mmCIF file of C-alpha atoms and ligand atoms in Angstrom:
data_model
loop_
_atom_site.group_PDB
_atom_site.id
_atom_site.type_symbol
_atom_site.label_atom_id
_atom_site.label_comp_id
_atom_site.label_asym_id
_atom_site.label_seq_id
_atom_site.Cartn_x
_atom_site.Cartn_y
_atom_site.Cartn_z
ATOM 1 C CA MET A 7 -39.011 118.106 270.998
ATOM 2 C CA GLU A 8 -41.142 115.054 270.292
ATOM 3 C CA LYS A 9 -41.566 113.273 266.935
ATOM 4 C CA ARG A 10 -45.212 112.840 265.901
ATOM 5 C CA GLU A 11 -47.103 111.509 262.885
ATOM 6 C CA LYS A 12 -45.901 111.248 259.299
ATOM 7 C CA MET A 13 -47.188 114.299 257.388
ATOM 8 C CA TYR A 14 -45.894 113.724 253.894
ATOM 9 C CA GLU A 15 -43.767 111.235 251.993
ATOM 10 C CA GLY A 16 -41.907 112.297 248.869
ATOM 11 C CA LYS A 17 -39.535 110.427 246.585
ATOM 12 C CA ALA A 18 -36.412 110.983 248.691
ATOM 13 C CA LYS A 19 -37.649 112.350 252.022
ATOM 14 C CA VAL A 20 -40.362 111.975 254.645
ATOM 15 C CA LEU A 21 -41.717 114.791 256.800
ATOM 16 C CA PHE A 22 -42.875 114.168 260.364
ATOM 17 C CA ALA A 23 -44.809 116.537 262.612
ATOM 18 C CA THR A 24 -43.393 117.453 266.007
ATOM 19 C CA ASP A 25 -44.999 118.747 269.191
ATOM 20 C CA ASP A 26 -44.200 122.239 267.888
ATOM 21 C CA GLU A 27 -46.589 123.193 265.073
ATOM 22 C CA HIS A 28 -43.925 125.420 263.517
ATOM 23 C CA GLN A 29 -41.243 122.744 263.267
ATOM 24 C CA VAL A 30 -41.032 119.465 261.338
ATOM 25 C CA ILE A 31 -38.561 116.609 261.039
ATOM 26 C CA GLN A 32 -37.137 115.929 257.599
ATOM 27 C CA TYR A 33 -36.051 112.265 257.196
ATOM 28 C CA PHE A 34 -33.699 111.376 254.317
ATOM 29 C CA LYS A 35 -34.306 108.038 252.548
ATOM 30 C CA ASP A 36 -31.925 105.990 250.399
ATOM 31 C CA ASP A 37 -34.576 105.748 247.659
ATOM 32 C CA ALA A 38 -33.582 107.315 244.388
ATOM 33 C CA THR A 39 -35.770 108.154 241.419
ATOM 34 C CA ALA A 40 -35.111 109.876 238.134
ATOM 35 C CA PHE A 41 -37.118 111.122 235.176
ATOM 36 C CA ASN A 42 -40.061 111.886 237.445
ATOM 37 C CA GLY A 43 -40.161 108.490 239.095
ATOM 38 C CA VAL A 44 -39.791 106.410 235.899
ATOM 39 C CA LYS A 45 -36.400 105.071 237.023
ATOM 40 C CA ARG A 46 -36.255 103.779 240.596
ATOM 41 C CA GLY A 47 -33.555 102.430 242.814
ATOM 42 C CA SER A 48 -31.691 102.842 246.022
ATOM 43 C CA ILE A 49 -28.284 104.332 246.765
ATOM 44 C CA GLU A 50 -26.517 102.930 249.808
ATOM 45 C CA ASP A 51 -26.447 105.459 252.647
ATOM 46 C CA LYS A 52 -27.592 108.272 250.360
ATOM 47 C CA GLY A 53 -29.923 109.526 253.083
ATOM 48 C CA VAL A 54 -27.081 109.742 255.573
ATOM 49 C CA VAL A 55 -24.796 111.580 253.140
ATOM 50 C CA ASN A 56 -27.496 113.968 251.878
ATOM 51 C CA ASN A 57 -28.514 114.804 255.440
ATOM 52 C CA LEU A 58 -24.880 115.625 256.279
ATOM 53 C CA VAL A 59 -24.207 117.594 253.096
ATOM 54 C CA SER A 60 -27.463 119.525 253.116
ATOM 55 C CA SER A 61 -27.179 120.342 256.832
ATOM 56 C CA ARG A 62 -23.698 121.759 256.340
ATOM 57 C CA LEU A 63 -24.618 123.762 253.224
ATOM 58 C CA MET A 64 -27.730 125.230 254.881
ATOM 59 C CA GLU A 65 -25.622 126.090 257.942
ATOM 60 C CA ILE A 66 -23.035 127.877 255.811
ATOM 61 C CA LEU A 67 -25.705 129.779 253.894
ATOM 62 C CA GLY A 68 -27.409 130.725 257.172
ATOM 63 C CA LEU A 69 -24.141 132.066 258.551
ATOM 64 C CA VAL A 70 -23.778 134.487 255.647
ATOM 65 C CA GLY A 71 -27.331 135.748 255.973
ATOM 66 C CA ILE A 72 -29.416 133.557 253.664
ATOM 67 C CA PRO A 73 -32.688 132.731 255.455
ATOM 68 C CA THR A 74 -33.204 128.947 255.485
ATOM 69 C CA HIS A 75 -35.602 126.444 257.024
ATOM 70 C CA PHE A 76 -32.743 124.581 258.697
ATOM 71 C CA ILE A 77 -32.623 124.429 262.506
ATOM 72 C CA SER A 78 -30.395 121.469 263.376
ATOM 73 C CA ARG A 79 -29.252 118.015 262.347
ATOM 74 C CA LEU A 80 -30.806 115.573 264.809
ATOM 75 C CA ASN A 81 -29.179 112.273 263.861
ATOM 76 C CA GLU A 82 -27.855 110.320 260.862
ATOM 77 C CA ARG A 83 -30.980 110.667 258.747
ATOM 78 C CA GLU A 84 -33.039 113.443 260.315
ATOM 79 C CA GLN A 85 -32.971 117.183 260.611
ATOM 80 C CA LEU A 86 -35.240 119.636 262.356
ATOM 81 C CA VAL A 87 -36.535 122.357 260.051
ATOM 82 C CA ARG A 88 -39.001 125.215 260.166
ATOM 83 C CA ARG A 89 -42.381 124.325 258.746
ATOM 84 C CA VAL A 90 -43.093 126.105 255.472
ATOM 85 C CA ASP A 91 -45.682 126.394 252.776
ATOM 86 C CA ILE A 92 -43.622 125.470 249.711
ATOM 87 C CA VAL A 93 -43.727 127.814 246.709
ATOM 88 C CA PRO A 94 -44.602 125.355 243.909
ATOM 89 C CA LEU A 95 -41.505 126.137 241.850
ATOM 90 C CA GLU A 96 -38.218 124.398 241.227
ATOM 91 C CA VAL A 97 -35.699 127.188 240.927
ATOM 92 C CA VAL A 98 -32.787 125.885 238.860
ATOM 93 C CA VAL A 99 -29.521 127.814 238.805
ATOM 94 C CA ARG A 100 -27.060 127.014 236.026
ATOM 95 C CA ASN A 101 -23.411 127.987 235.646
ATOM 96 C CA VAL A 102 -22.557 125.520 232.891
ATOM 97 C CA VAL A 103 -24.731 123.981 230.151
ATOM 98 C CA ALA A 104 -25.881 120.463 231.107
ATOM 99 C CA GLY A 105 -28.903 118.198 231.354
ATOM 100 C CA SER A 106 -32.206 119.538 230.098
ATOM 101 C CA MET A 107 -30.664 122.860 229.006
ATOM 102 C CA ALA A 108 -28.260 121.053 226.690
ATOM 103 C CA LYS A 109 -31.117 118.994 225.243
ATOM 104 C CA ARG A 110 -33.692 121.767 224.951
ATOM 105 C CA LEU A 111 -31.396 124.325 223.365
ATOM 106 C CA GLY A 112 -29.108 121.997 221.399
ATOM 107 C CA ARG A 113 -25.941 123.038 223.250
ATOM 108 C CA GLU A 114 -22.937 120.970 224.249
ATOM 109 C CA GLU A 115 -22.786 119.775 227.874
ATOM 110 C CA GLY A 116 -19.916 121.556 229.594
ATOM 111 C CA GLU A 117 -20.221 124.907 227.793
ATOM 112 C CA PRO A 118 -19.696 127.586 230.449
ATOM 113 C CA LEU A 119 -22.393 130.267 230.665
ATOM 114 C CA VAL A 120 -21.276 133.907 230.549
ATOM 115 C CA ARG A 121 -23.413 134.504 233.633
ATOM 116 C CA PRO A 122 -25.588 132.321 235.846
ATOM 117 C CA VAL A 123 -29.009 131.495 234.426
ATOM 118 C CA VAL A 124 -32.023 131.052 236.699
ATOM 119 C CA GLU A 125 -34.899 128.930 235.387
ATOM 120 C CA LEU A 126 -38.309 128.298 236.938
ATOM 121 C CA TYR A 127 -40.166 124.997 236.695
ATOM 122 C CA TYR A 128 -43.715 124.483 237.950
ATOM 123 C CA LYS A 129 -43.735 121.700 240.551
ATOM 124 C CA ALA A 130 -46.359 119.360 239.120
ATOM 125 C CA ASP A 131 -45.392 115.710 238.722
ATOM 126 C CA LYS A 132 -48.384 115.001 236.466
ATOM 127 C CA LEU A 133 -47.094 117.614 234.022
ATOM 128 C CA ASP A 134 -43.423 116.600 234.368
ATOM 129 C CA ASP A 135 -42.496 119.914 236.037
ATOM 130 C CA PRO A 136 -42.742 122.209 232.981
ATOM 131 C CA LEU A 137 -40.477 125.219 232.432
ATOM 132 C CA VAL A 138 -42.486 128.406 233.107
ATOM 133 C CA THR A 139 -41.960 132.164 232.920
ATOM 134 C CA LEU A 140 -42.425 134.879 235.543
ATOM 135 C CA ASP A 141 -45.693 135.770 233.826
ATOM 136 C CA HIS A 142 -47.036 132.248 234.428
ATOM 137 C CA VAL A 143 -46.022 132.478 238.073
ATOM 138 C CA GLU A 144 -47.867 135.776 238.508
ATOM 139 C CA VAL A 145 -50.948 134.959 236.439
ATOM 140 C CA PHE A 146 -51.525 131.625 238.155
ATOM 141 C CA GLY A 147 -50.763 133.058 241.599
ATOM 142 C CA TRP A 148 -47.949 130.663 242.549
ATOM 143 C CA ALA A 149 -46.004 133.575 244.082
ATOM 144 C CA ASP A 150 -46.335 137.350 243.933
ATOM 145 C CA ASP A 151 -43.994 139.859 242.341
ATOM 146 C CA HIS A 152 -42.236 140.754 245.548
ATOM 147 C CA GLU A 153 -41.715 137.092 246.432
ATOM 148 C CA MET A 154 -40.261 136.380 242.996
ATOM 149 C CA SER A 155 -37.807 139.293 243.243
ATOM 150 C CA THR A 156 -36.695 137.926 246.602
ATOM 151 C CA ILE A 157 -36.383 134.370 245.278
ATOM 152 C CA ILE A 158 -34.321 135.404 242.272
ATOM 153 C CA GLU A 159 -32.074 137.668 244.334
ATOM 154 C CA LEU A 160 -31.558 134.895 246.904
ATOM 155 C CA ALA A 161 -30.811 132.390 244.127
ATOM 156 C CA HIS A 162 -27.999 134.627 242.809
ATOM 157 C CA ARG A 163 -26.581 135.223 246.298
ATOM 158 C CA ILE A 164 -26.702 131.506 247.072
ATOM 159 C CA ASN A 165 -24.936 130.820 243.789
ATOM 160 C CA ASP A 166 -22.078 133.223 244.594
ATOM 161 C CA ILE A 167 -21.528 131.508 247.930
ATOM 162 C CA LEU A 168 -21.855 127.920 246.708
ATOM 163 C CA LEU A 169 -19.665 128.447 243.611
ATOM 164 C CA GLY A 170 -16.800 129.580 245.838
ATOM 165 C CA PHE A 171 -17.420 126.915 248.447
ATOM 166 C CA PHE A 172 -17.319 124.060 245.934
ATOM 167 C CA ALA A 173 -14.402 125.526 243.955
ATOM 168 C CA ASN A 174 -12.393 125.450 247.186
ATOM 169 C CA ILE A 175 -12.838 121.696 247.409
ATOM 170 C CA GLY A 176 -12.088 121.092 243.735
ATOM 171 C CA ILE A 177 -15.697 120.798 242.586
ATOM 172 C CA ARG A 178 -17.342 122.626 239.682
ATOM 173 C CA LEU A 179 -20.896 123.588 240.607
ATOM 174 C CA VAL A 180 -22.565 123.051 237.241
ATOM 175 C CA ASP A 181 -26.236 123.485 238.184
ATOM 176 C CA TYR A 182 -28.683 122.759 240.991
ATOM 177 C CA LYS A 183 -32.280 123.047 242.080
ATOM 178 C CA LEU A 184 -33.573 125.175 244.947
ATOM 179 C CA GLU A 185 -36.968 125.336 246.617
ATOM 180 C CA PHE A 186 -38.318 128.154 248.729
ATOM 181 C CA GLY A 187 -41.123 128.281 251.268
ATOM 182 C CA ARG A 188 -43.121 130.733 253.357
ATOM 183 C CA LEU A 189 -42.693 130.213 257.082
ATOM 184 C CA ILE A 190 -45.926 128.927 258.638
ATOM 185 C CA GLN A 191 -45.056 131.085 261.632
ATOM 186 C CA SER A 192 -44.576 134.184 259.479
ATOM 187 C CA PRO A 193 -46.035 133.780 255.962
ATOM 188 C CA HIS A 194 -44.355 136.928 254.640
ATOM 189 C CA THR A 195 -40.943 135.445 255.334
ATOM 190 C CA LEU A 196 -39.458 133.409 252.496
ATOM 191 C CA VAL A 197 -36.742 130.904 253.295
ATOM 192 C CA LEU A 198 -34.635 128.412 251.384
ATOM 193 C CA ALA A 199 -36.169 124.966 252.031
ATOM 194 C CA ASP A 200 -35.922 121.318 250.906
ATOM 195 C CA GLU A 201 -32.298 120.217 250.461
ATOM 196 C CA ILE A 202 -29.070 120.924 248.608
ATOM 197 C CA SER A 203 -27.236 117.663 247.992
ATOM 198 C CA PRO A 204 -25.741 115.502 245.226
ATOM 199 C CA ASP A 205 -29.383 114.551 244.473
ATOM 200 C CA SER A 206 -30.261 118.107 243.502
ATOM 201 C CA CYS A 207 -26.949 119.396 242.087
ATOM 202 C CA ARG A 208 -24.579 118.621 239.244
ATOM 203 C CA LEU A 209 -21.103 118.506 240.736
ATOM 204 C CA TRP A 210 -18.097 117.804 238.520
ATOM 205 C CA ASP A 211 -14.555 117.204 239.671
ATOM 206 C CA MET A 212 -12.647 120.312 238.555
ATOM 207 C CA LYS A 213 -9.604 118.409 237.290
ATOM 208 C CA THR A 214 -11.040 115.233 235.779
ATOM 209 C CA GLY A 215 -14.627 116.280 235.026
ATOM 210 C CA GLU A 216 -15.842 113.167 236.853
ATOM 211 C CA LYS A 217 -19.502 113.411 237.859
ATOM 212 C CA LEU A 218 -20.050 113.379 241.625
ATOM 213 C CA ASP A 219 -23.852 113.543 241.648
ATOM 214 C CA LYS A 220 -27.142 111.890 240.739
ATOM 215 C CA ASP A 221 -26.314 111.828 237.031
ATOM 216 C CA ARG A 222 -24.300 108.687 237.893
ATOM 217 C CA PHE A 223 -27.631 107.081 238.811
ATOM 218 C CA ARG A 224 -29.675 108.709 236.018
ATOM 219 C CA ARG A 225 -27.148 107.641 233.355
ATOM 220 C CA ASP A 226 -26.121 104.260 234.843
ATOM 221 C CA LEU A 227 -22.488 105.303 235.272
ATOM 222 C CA GLY A 228 -21.870 103.170 238.379
ATOM 223 C CA GLY A 229 -20.066 104.265 241.541
ATOM 224 C CA VAL A 230 -23.068 106.271 242.701
ATOM 225 C CA ALA A 231 -22.713 105.803 246.463
ATOM 226 C CA GLU A 232 -18.944 106.363 246.203
ATOM 227 C CA ALA A 233 -19.473 109.672 244.365
ATOM 228 C CA TYR A 234 -21.908 110.916 247.034
ATOM 229 C CA ARG A 235 -19.452 109.902 249.755
ATOM 230 C CA GLU A 236 -16.632 111.706 247.941
ATOM 231 C CA VAL A 237 -18.586 114.979 248.083
ATOM 232 C CA ALA A 238 -19.075 114.529 251.848
ATOM 233 C CA ARG A 239 -15.406 113.626 252.274
ATOM 234 C CA ARG A 240 -14.213 116.757 250.459
ATOM 235 C CA MET A 241 -16.547 118.811 252.645
ATOM 236 C CA GLY A 242 -14.782 117.326 255.677
ATOM 237 C CA LEU A 243 -17.888 115.415 256.736
ATOM 238 C CA SER A 244 -16.610 111.853 256.880
HETATM 239 P P1 TMP B 318 -32.143 119.423 234.511
HETATM 240 O O1 TMP B 318 -30.938 119.717 233.687
HETATM 241 O O2 TMP B 318 -32.623 118.024 234.414
HETATM 242 O O3 TMP B 318 -33.240 120.425 234.284
HETATM 243 O O4 TMP B 318 -31.702 119.611 236.047
HETATM 244 C C1 TMP B 318 -31.145 120.796 236.516
HETATM 245 C C2 TMP B 318 -30.674 120.619 237.956
HETATM 246 O O5 TMP B 318 -31.773 120.450 238.821
HETATM 247 C C3 TMP B 318 -29.784 119.400 238.162
HETATM 248 O O6 TMP B 318 -28.728 119.772 239.029
HETATM 249 C C4 TMP B 318 -30.648 118.393 238.828
HETATM 250 C C5 TMP B 318 -31.688 119.214 239.526
HETATM 251 N N1 TMP B 318 -33.006 118.590 239.510
HETATM 252 C C6 TMP B 318 -33.614 118.236 240.694
HETATM 253 O O7 TMP B 318 -33.056 118.435 241.782
HETATM 254 N N2 TMP B 318 -34.852 117.675 240.640
HETATM 255 C C7 TMP B 318 -35.505 117.452 239.489
HETATM 256 O O8 TMP B 318 -36.628 116.946 239.513
HETATM 257 C C8 TMP B 318 -34.866 117.824 238.257
HETATM 258 C C9 TMP B 318 -35.536 117.591 236.934
HETATM 259 C C10 TMP B 318 -33.616 118.386 238.329
HETATM 260 N N1 LIG B 319 -36.290 114.188 241.122
HETATM 261 C C1 LIG B 319 -36.863 113.697 239.913
HETATM 262 C C2 LIG B 319 -37.433 112.315 240.095
HETATM 263 O O1 LIG B 319 -37.624 111.898 241.173
HETATM 264 C C3 LIG B 319 -36.008 113.828 238.718
HETATM 265 C C4 LIG B 319 -34.516 113.790 238.798
HETATM 266 O O2 LIG B 319 -33.905 114.126 239.796
HETATM 267 O O3 LIG B 319 -33.917 113.432 237.774
HETATM 268 O O4 LIG B 319 -37.727 111.537 239.250
#
């Protein structure tokens, strides 16, 4: 496999083409942004940790039958993934009230939810990724009915697996964001794409409640790199 030209650069990752049109290289940067790019910074070795954590989580999900874009981790900062056409939705799964849910609905952060809640946000930076309903998704053609049933079912299955996985290492999986894509090679096949890492999850220590995720950066809590490394360490990755 040969690395070719840069195809796309996002806030935390870069995608490179390869000599196989169905596969791309996902490179993880240390750059960190929050509030849709308003706050910017860098977290030491974040790219290395997120590559490790996301590779392992995608591997675990793949092993239990969740289709993912992940093929292999190539080196410290890169992984080989299947090329997809991203569904323009951020699929947020919540087990505990936090972040924008707490603000929007006037609830206390930390309130457990009686069952997981799946929310859909339209991926549009200019609009600040607004919360949307299934009707919006259908009417504007972002995904069809069948795709949305699959996405929501996969989100719940992923949640069951990840909740148990993190509980085992003393971490409360509060909420996280998933993205799905259609394989370029097989457009009817939906797979989990992007990443699952402390950038895209809220992870709280089960005993102390300490935040082990990007909220440390968003809220200027300090110890950001250490928190990311702690997640990797508990996963047996460092
Ligand atoms: P929120 O409470 O800000 O809506 O975030 C919910 C979860 O989604 C949280 O774990 C962080 C993650 N997230 C992202 O990965 N990217 C984003 O752009 C946003 C807004 C949230
Ligand atoms: N990912 C978003 C940004 O880059 C928001 C966030 O994670 O808080 O600004």
